[in-house]
Coordinates of C-alpha atoms and ligand atoms in Angstrom, one line a residue:
X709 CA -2.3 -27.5 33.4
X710 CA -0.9 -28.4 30.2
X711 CA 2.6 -27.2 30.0
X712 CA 4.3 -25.7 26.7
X713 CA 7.7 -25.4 25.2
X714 CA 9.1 -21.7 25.2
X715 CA 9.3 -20.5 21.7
X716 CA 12.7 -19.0 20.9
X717 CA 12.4 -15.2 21.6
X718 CA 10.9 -12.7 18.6
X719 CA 12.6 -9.7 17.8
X720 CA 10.0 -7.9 19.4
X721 CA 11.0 -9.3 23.1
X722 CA 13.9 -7.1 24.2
X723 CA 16.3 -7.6 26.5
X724 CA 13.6 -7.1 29.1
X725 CA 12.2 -10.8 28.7
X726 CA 14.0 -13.7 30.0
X727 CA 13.0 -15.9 27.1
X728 CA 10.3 -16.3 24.2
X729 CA 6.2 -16.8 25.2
X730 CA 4.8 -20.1 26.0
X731 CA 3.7 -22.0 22.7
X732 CA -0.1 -21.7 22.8
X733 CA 0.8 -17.7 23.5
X734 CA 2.7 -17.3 20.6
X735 CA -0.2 -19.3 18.2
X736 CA -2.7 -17.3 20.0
X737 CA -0.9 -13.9 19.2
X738 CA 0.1 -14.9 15.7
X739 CA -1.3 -12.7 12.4
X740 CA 1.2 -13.9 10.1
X741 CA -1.6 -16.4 8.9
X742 CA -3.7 -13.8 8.0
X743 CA -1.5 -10.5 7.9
X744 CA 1.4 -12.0 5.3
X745 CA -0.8 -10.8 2.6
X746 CA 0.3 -7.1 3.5
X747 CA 3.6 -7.9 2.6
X748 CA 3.7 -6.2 -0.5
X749 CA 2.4 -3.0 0.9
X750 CA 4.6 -3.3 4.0
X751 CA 8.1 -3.7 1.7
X752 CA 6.5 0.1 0.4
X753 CA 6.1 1.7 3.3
X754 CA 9.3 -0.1 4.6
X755 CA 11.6 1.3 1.4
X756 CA 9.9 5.0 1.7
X757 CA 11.0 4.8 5.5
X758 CA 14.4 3.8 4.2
X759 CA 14.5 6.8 1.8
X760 CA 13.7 9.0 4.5
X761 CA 16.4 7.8 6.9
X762 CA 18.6 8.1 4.5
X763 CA 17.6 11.8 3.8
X764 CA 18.0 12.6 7.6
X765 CA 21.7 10.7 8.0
X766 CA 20.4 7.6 9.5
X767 CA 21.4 5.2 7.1
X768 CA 23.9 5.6 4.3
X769 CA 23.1 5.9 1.0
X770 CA 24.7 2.3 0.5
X771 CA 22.9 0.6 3.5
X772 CA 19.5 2.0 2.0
X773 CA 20.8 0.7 -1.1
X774 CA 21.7 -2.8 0.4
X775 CA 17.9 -2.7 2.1
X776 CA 16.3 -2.1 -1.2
X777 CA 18.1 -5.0 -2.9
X778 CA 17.8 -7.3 0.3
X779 CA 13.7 -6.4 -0.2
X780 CA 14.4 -7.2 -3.9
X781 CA 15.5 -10.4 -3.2
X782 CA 13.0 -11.1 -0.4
X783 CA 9.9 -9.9 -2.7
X784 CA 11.1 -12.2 -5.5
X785 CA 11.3 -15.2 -3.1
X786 CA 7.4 -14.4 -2.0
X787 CA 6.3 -14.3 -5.6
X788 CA 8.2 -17.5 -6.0
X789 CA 6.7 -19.0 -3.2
X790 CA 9.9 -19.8 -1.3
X791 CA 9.5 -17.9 1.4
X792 CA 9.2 -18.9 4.8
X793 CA 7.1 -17.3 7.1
X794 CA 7.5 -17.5 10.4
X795 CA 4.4 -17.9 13.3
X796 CA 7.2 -17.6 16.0
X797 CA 7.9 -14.1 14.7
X798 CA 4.4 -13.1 15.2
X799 CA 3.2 -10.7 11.7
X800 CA 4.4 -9.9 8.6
X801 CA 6.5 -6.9 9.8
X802 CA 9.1 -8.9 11.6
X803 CA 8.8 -11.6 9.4
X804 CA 10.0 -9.3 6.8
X805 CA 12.6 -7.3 9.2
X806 CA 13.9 -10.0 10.5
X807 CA 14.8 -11.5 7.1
X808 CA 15.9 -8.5 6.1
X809 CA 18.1 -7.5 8.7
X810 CA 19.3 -11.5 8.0
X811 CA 20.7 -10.5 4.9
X812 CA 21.2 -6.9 5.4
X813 CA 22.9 -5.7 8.7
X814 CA 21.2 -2.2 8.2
X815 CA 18.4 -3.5 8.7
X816 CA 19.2 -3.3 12.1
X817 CA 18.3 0.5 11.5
X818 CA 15.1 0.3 9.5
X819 CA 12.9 0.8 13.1
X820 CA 14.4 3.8 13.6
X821 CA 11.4 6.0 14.7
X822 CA 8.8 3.8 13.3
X823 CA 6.7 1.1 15.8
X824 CA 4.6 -1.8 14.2
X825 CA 1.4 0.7 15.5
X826 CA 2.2 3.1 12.7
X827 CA 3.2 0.4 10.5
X828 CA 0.3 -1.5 10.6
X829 CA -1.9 1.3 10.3
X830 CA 0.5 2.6 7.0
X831 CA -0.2 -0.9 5.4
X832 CA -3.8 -1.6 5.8
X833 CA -4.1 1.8 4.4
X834 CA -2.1 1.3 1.6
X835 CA -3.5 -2.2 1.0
X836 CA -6.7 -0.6 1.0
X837 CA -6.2 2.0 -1.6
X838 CA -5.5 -0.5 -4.2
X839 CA -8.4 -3.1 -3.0
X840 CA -10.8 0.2 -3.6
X841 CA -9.0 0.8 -7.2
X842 CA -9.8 -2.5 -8.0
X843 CA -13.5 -2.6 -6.5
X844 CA -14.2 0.9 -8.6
X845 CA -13.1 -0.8 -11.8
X846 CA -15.4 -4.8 -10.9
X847 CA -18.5 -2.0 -10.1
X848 CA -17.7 0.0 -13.5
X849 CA -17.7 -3.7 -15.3
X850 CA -21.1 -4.6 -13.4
X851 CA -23.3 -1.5 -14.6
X852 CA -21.8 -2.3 -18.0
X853 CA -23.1 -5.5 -17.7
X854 CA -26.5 -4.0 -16.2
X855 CA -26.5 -1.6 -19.2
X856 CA -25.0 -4.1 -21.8
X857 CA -27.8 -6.5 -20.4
X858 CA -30.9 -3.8 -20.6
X859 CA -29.7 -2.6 -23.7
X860 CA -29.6 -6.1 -25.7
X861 CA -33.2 -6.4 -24.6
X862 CA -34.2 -2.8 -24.8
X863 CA -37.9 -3.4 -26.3
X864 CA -38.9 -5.8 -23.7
X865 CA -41.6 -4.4 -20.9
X866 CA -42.4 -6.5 -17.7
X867 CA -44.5 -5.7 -15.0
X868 CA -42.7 -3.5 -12.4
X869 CA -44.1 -4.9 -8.9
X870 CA -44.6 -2.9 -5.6
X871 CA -45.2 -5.0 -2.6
X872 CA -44.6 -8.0 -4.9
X873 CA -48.0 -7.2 -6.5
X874 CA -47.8 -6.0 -10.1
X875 CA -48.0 -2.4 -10.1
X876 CA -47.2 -0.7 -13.9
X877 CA -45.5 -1.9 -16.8
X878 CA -41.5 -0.9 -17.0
X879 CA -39.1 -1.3 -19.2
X880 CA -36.6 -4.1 -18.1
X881 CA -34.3 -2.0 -18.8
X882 CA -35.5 0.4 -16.8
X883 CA -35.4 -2.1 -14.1
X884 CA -31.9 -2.8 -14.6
X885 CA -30.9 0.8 -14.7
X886 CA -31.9 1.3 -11.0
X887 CA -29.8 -1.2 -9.8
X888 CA -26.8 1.1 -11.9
X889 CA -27.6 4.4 -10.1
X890 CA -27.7 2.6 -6.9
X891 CA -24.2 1.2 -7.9
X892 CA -23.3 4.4 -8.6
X893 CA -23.7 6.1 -5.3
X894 CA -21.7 3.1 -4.1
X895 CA -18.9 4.5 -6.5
X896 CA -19.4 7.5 -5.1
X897 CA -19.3 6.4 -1.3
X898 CA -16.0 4.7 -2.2
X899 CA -14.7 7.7 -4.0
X900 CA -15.2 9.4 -0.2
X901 CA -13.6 7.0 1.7
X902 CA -10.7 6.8 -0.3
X903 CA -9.8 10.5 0.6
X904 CA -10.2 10.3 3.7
X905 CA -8.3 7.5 4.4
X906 CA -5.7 8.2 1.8
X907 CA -3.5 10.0 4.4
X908 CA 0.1 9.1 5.7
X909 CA -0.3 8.0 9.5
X910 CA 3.6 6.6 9.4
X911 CA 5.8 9.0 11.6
X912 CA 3.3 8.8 15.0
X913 CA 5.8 6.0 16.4
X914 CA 4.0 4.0 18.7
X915 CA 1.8 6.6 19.9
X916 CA 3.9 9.4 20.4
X917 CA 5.8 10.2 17.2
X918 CA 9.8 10.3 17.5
X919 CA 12.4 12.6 19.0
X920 CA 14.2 12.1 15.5
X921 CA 14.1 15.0 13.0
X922 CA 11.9 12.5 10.5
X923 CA 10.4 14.3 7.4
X924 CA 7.2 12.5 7.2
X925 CA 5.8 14.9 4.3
X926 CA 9.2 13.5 2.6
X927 CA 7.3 9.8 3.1
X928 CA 4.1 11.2 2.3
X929 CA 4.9 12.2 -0.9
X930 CA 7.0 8.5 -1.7
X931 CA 3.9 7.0 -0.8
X932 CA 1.1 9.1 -2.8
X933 CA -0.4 10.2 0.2
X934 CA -0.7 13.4 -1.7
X935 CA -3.8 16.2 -2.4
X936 CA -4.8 16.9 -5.8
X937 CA -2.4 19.7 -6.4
X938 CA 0.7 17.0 -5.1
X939 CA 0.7 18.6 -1.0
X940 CA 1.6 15.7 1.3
X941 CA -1.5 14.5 3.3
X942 CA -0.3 13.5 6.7
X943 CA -2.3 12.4 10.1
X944 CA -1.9 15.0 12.4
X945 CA -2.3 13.9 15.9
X946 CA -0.1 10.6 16.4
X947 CA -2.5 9.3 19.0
X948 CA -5.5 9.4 16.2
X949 CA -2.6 8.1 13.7
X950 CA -2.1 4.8 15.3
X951 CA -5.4 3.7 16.8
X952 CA -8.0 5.5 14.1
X953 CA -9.6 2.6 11.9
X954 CA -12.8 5.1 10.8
X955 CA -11.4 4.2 7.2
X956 CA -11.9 0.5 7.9
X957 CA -15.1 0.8 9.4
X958 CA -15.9 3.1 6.7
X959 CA -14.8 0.7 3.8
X960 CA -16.9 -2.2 5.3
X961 CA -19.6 -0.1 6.0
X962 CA -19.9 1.3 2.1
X963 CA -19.4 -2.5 1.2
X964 CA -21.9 -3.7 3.4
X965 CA -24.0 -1.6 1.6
X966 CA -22.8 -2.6 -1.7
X967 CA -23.7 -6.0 -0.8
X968 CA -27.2 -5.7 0.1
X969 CA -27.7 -3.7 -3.4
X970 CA -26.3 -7.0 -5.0
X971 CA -28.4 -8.4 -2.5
X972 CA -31.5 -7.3 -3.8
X973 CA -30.6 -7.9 -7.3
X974 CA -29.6 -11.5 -6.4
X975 CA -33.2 -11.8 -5.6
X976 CA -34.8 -10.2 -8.3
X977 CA -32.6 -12.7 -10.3
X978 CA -33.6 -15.6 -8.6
X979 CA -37.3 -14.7 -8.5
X980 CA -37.0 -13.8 -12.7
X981 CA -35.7 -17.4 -12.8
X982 CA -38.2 -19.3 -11.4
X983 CA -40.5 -21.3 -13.1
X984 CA -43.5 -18.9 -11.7
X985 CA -41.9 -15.5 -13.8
X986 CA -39.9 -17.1 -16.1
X987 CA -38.6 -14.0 -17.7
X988 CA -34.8 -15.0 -17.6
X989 CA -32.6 -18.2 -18.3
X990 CA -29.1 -18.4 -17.0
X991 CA -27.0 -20.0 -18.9
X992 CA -26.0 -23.7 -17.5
X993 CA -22.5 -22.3 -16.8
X994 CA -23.8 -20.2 -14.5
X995 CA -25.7 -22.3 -12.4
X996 CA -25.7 -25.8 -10.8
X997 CA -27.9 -28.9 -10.5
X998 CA -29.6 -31.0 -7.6
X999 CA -27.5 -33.9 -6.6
X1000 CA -31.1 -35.9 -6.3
X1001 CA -33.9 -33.9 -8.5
X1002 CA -32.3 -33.9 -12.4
X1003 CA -34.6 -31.7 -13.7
X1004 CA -33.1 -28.8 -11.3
X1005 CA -31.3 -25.9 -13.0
X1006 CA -30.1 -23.8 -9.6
X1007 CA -29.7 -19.9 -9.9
X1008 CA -26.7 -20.6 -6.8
X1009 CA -24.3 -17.5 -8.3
X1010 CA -27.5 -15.0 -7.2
X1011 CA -28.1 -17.0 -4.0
X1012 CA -24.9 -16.8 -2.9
X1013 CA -24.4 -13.3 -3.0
X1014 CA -27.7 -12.7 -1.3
X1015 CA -25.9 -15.1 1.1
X1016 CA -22.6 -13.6 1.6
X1017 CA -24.2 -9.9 2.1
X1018 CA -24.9 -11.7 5.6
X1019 CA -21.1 -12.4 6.4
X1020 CA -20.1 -8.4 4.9
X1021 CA -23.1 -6.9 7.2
X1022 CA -21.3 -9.1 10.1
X1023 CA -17.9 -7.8 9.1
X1024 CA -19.1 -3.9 10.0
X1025 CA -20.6 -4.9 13.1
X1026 CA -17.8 -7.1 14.2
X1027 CA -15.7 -4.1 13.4
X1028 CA -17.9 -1.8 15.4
X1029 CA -18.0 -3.7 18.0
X1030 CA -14.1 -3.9 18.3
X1031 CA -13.6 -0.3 18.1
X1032 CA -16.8 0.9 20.7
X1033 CA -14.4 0.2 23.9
X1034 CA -11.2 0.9 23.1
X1035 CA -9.1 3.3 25.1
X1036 CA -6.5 5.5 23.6
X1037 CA -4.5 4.3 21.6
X1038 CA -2.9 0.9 20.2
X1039 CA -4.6 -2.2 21.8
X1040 CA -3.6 -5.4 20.6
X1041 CA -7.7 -5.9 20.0
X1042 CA -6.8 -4.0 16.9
X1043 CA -5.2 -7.1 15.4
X1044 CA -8.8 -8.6 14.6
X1045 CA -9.7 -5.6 12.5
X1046 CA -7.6 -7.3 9.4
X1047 CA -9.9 -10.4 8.7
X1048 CA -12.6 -8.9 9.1
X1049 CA -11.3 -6.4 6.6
X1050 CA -9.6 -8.9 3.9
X1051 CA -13.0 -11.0 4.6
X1052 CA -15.2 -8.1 3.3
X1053 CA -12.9 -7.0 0.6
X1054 CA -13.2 -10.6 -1.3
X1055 CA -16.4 -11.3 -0.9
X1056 CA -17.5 -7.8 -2.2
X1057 CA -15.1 -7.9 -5.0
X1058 CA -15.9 -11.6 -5.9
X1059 CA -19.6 -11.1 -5.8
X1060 CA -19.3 -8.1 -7.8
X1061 CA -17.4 -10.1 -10.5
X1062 CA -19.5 -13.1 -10.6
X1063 CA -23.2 -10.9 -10.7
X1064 CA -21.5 -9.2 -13.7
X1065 CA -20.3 -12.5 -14.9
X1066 CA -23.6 -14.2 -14.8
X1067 CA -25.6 -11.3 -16.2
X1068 CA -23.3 -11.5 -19.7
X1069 CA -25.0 -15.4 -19.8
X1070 CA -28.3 -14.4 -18.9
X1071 CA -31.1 -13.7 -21.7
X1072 CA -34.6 -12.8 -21.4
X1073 CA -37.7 -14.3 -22.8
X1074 CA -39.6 -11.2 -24.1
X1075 CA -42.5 -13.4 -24.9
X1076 CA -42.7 -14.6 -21.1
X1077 CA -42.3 -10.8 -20.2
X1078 CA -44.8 -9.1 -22.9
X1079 CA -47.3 -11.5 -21.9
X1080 CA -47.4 -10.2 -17.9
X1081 CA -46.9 -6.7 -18.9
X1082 CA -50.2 -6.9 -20.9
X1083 CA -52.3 -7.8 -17.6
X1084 CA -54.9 -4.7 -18.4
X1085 CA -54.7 -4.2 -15.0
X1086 CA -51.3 -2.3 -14.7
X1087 CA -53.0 0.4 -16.8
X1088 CA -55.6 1.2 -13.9
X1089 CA -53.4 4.1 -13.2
X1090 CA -53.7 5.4 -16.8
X1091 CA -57.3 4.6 -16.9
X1092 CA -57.1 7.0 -14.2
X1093 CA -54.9 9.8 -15.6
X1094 CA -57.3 9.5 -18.6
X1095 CA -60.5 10.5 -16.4
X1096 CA -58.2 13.5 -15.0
X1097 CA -57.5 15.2 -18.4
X1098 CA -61.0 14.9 -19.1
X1099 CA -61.0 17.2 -16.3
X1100 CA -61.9 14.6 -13.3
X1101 CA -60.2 15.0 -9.8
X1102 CA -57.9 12.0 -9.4
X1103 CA -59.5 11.1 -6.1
X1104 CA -62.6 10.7 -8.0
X1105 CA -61.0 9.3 -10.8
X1106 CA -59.4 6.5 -8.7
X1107 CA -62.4 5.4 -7.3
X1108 CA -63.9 5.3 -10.6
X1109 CA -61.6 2.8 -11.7
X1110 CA -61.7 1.1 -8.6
X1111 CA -65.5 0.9 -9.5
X1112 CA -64.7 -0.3 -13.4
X1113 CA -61.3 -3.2 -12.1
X1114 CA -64.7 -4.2 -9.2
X1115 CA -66.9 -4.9 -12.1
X1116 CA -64.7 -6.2 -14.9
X1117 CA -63.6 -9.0 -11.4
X1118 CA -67.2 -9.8 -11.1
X1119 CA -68.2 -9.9 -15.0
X1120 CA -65.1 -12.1 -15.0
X1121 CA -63.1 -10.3 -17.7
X1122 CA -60.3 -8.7 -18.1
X1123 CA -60.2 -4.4 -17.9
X1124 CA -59.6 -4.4 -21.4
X1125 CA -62.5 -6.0 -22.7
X1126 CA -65.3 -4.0 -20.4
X1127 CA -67.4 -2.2 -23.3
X1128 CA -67.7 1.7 -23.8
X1129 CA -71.2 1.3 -22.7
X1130 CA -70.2 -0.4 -19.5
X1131 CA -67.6 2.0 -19.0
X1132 CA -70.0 5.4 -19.8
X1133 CA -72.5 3.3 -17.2
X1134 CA -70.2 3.5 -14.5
X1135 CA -69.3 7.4 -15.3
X1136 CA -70.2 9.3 -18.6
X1137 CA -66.9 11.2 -19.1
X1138 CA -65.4 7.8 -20.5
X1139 CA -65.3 8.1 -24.0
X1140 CA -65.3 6.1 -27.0
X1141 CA -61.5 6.8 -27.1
X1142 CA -61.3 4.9 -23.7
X1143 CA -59.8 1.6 -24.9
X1144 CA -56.6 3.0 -26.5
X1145 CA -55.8 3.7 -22.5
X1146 CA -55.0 0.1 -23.2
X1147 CA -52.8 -0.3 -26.1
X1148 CA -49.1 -0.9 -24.0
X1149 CA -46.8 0.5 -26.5
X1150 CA -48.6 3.4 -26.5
X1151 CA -49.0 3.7 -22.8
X1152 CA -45.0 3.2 -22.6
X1153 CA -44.7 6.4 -24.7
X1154 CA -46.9 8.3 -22.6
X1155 CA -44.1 8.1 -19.5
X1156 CA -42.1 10.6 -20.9
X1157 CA -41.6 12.1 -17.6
X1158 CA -38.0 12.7 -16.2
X1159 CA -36.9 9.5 -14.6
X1160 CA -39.9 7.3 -15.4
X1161 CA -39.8 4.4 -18.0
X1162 CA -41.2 5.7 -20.8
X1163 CA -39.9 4.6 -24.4
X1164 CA -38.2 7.8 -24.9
X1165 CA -36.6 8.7 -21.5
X1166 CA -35.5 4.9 -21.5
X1167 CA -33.3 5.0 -24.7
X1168 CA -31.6 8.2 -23.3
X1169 CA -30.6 6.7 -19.9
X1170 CA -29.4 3.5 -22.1
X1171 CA -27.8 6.4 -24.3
X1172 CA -26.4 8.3 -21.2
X1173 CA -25.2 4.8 -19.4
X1174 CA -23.4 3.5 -22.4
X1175 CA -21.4 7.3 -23.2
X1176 CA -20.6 7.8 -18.8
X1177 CA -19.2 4.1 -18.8
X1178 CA -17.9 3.7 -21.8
X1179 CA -15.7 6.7 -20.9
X1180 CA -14.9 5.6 -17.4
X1181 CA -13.6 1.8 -18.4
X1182 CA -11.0 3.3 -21.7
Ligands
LIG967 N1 0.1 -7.5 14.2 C1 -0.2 -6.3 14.8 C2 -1.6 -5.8 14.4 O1 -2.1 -6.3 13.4 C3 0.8 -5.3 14.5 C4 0.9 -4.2 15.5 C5 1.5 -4.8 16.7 N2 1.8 -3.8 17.7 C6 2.1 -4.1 18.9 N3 2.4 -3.1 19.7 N4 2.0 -5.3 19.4 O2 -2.2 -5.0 15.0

């Protein structure tokens, strides 16, 4: 066996160990690769735990004083660049006690009552509050775009498809707007798991909270971990405190969801851009070429997010999967939640950004999309409707049609150009008012159902869309 140099013992090894883990141990056990991006959030949660001591007599109010300067100085070295983190001490919380305590003796005293369990737990939560701020404000700028996108194009019909066959003529803003309610109840999912995991877990120690008279509502409060009418919001069973990662789960979960909704866009993109529909060009900026074919114009921005909803979907289960044997409480498994975390986060927020992106460059060719919305054949349905308010069951009705689309296939000619007489032949209610069934503007005002696309109802959800968002991004 392949033997390694002791590493020089971390804070974390008390007196208890005779010297520092084997060098492959320490690299193994490492986060500060990963985990150093918390810092900011850590310095928070390790200032409010400062105030608090303070509060209770454990520190002075000139050692918390000295520990908010020393974090002063150590935040402004991290923005500079210039500081040095360290794999030997494992994460970013000793990293940054350790440095601290470097400059600041008191720092000495910052662990009072607090483990790296509830610590971590305090950060990620923390972290996550502000990556969820910032993900509600990228899905706010998509539907604009969605909306902005529909609304720039609001005359234009296409076929709307069901099994990939074309079904009815829609408004492609109509299309569009789907994809905003279905952002919407992503919002909405988000909005949820922000309150639930927008409560203070610091205070449960390692798993057992302290023997210290600590005011964790005192914390609470420092840290906005507060209700709507300003009450603290605190954990309230330590065990739960330190091991619970629901929100986690929860977050990638409401992501992975989010990313197969861009998902699904991505491919409606892709498929519009083809050569075969031909209803949208990209503009070259966003797209890329073949290194061999020159002609190719590649839609990659939409592929890619249809790709990286694969990796998101992988982070939930990966988290599951982590979580499904764990006993009570801390395990050290719990480290591998955080990339799997920060993984999902980016590629949610960066798809989200670049969709929206590509979507301001992208115009349609209404020409392209009026022509395939004009296949008679989408109008079967209202050829149908028409026999019913001529007073016709619909069951009959639709195999009427079925008869008339049977007969226009085998006279070889399209449904709008079958004659009164051959209509009245194959049932006599058709009348000689039968071929304005056909005109599409016309059948486009006739959806003036709730929710459908009709010309109308259309304009208002544009309407509606535009005022909501609008509001919502000022
Ligand atoms: N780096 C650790 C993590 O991410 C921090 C908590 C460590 N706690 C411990 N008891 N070793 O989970």
């Amino acid at each position: 066996m392949k033997k390694t140099t002791p590493q020089p013992a971390p804070v974390s090894r008390s007196g208890r160990f005779s010297g520092g883990p084997a060098a492959d141990v320490a690299a193994f056990s490492e986060s500060i690769s990963f985990d150093w991006r918390l810092w900011r959030h850590d310095i928070l949660g390790s200032l409010a735990h400062a105030e608090m001591l303070q509060k209770i007599g454990v520190l002075t109010r000139a050692e918390c004083k000295a520990i908010a300067l020393g974090f002063d100085e150590i935040t402004a070295e991290i923005v500079a660049g210039k500081f040095q983190w360290k794999p030997e001490l494992e994460d970013v919380h000793m990293n940054l006690e350790a440095e601290l305590t470097r400059r600041v003796p008191a720092g000495a005293k910052l662990h009072t009552a607090r483990s790296r369990n509830d610590q971590v737990a305090l950060d990620v939560r923390l972290w996550l509050r502000d990556e969820i701020d910032a993900l509600h404000a990228e899905l706010i700028a998509l539907q604009s775009s969605l909306v902005a996108l529909g609304a720039r194009h609001a005359d234009v019909i296409i076929p709307g498809y069901t099994h990939l066959q074309r079904a009815q003529p829609v408004y492609f803003a109509h299309h569009l707007l789907a994809y905003v309610e279905m952002l919407e109840r992503d919002h909405s999912r988000l909005g949820g798991c922000f309150e639930r995991l927008n409560v203070c877990p610091l205070g449960s120690g390692a798993i057992a909270g302290s023997t210290l008279p600590i005011d964790r509502e005192f914390v609470a409060k420092l840290l906005g971990f507060v209700d709507a009418k300003g009450r603290p919001l605190l954990t309230q069973n330590s065990m739960d405190g330190v091991s619970d990662r629901d929100f986690a789960v929860e977050f990638c979960a409401t992501a992975a969801l989010l990313a197969v909704h861009l998902s699904r866009l991505a491919e409606d993109v892709i498929l519009w851009a083809s050569a075969e529909f031909n209803f949208i060009k990209i503009a070259d900026a966003y797209t890329t070429g073949s290194s061999l074919m020159p002609q190719k114009k590649n839609p990659d921005i939409a592929e890619l997010t249809r790709g990286k909803s694969a990796r998101v979907i992988g982070n939930l289960v990966a988290l599951l999967t982590l979580l499904k044997g764990l006993p009570m409480t801390y395990n050290r498994d719990l480290q591998e939640d955080k990339e799997r975390l920060f993984d999902t986060a980016d590629t949610v927020r960066a798809c989200v950004r670049l969709m929206a992106a590509m979507l301001d460059h992208t115009t349609v060719k209404a020409d392209v999309c009026r022509a395939a919305a004009s296949d008679p054949q989408l109008l079967a349905t209202d050829l149908a409707d028409y026999l019913v308010k001529k007073g016709m069951p619909f069951r009959q009705a639709h195999h009427v049609v079925g008869a008339v689309v049977g007969f226009a296939e085998q006279a070889g000619k399209p449904l709008d150009q079958v004659t009164v007489a051959e209509f009245q032949k194959i049932s006599p209610q058709f009348g000689a008012d039968v071929a304005e069934t056909f005109q599409l503007d016309r059948a486009m005002q006739r959806r003036a159902v709730i929710g459908a696309p009709g010309t109308k109802e259309v304009k208002k959800q544009l309407a509606r869309w535009q005022s909501k968002l609008a509001k919502l991004s000022s």
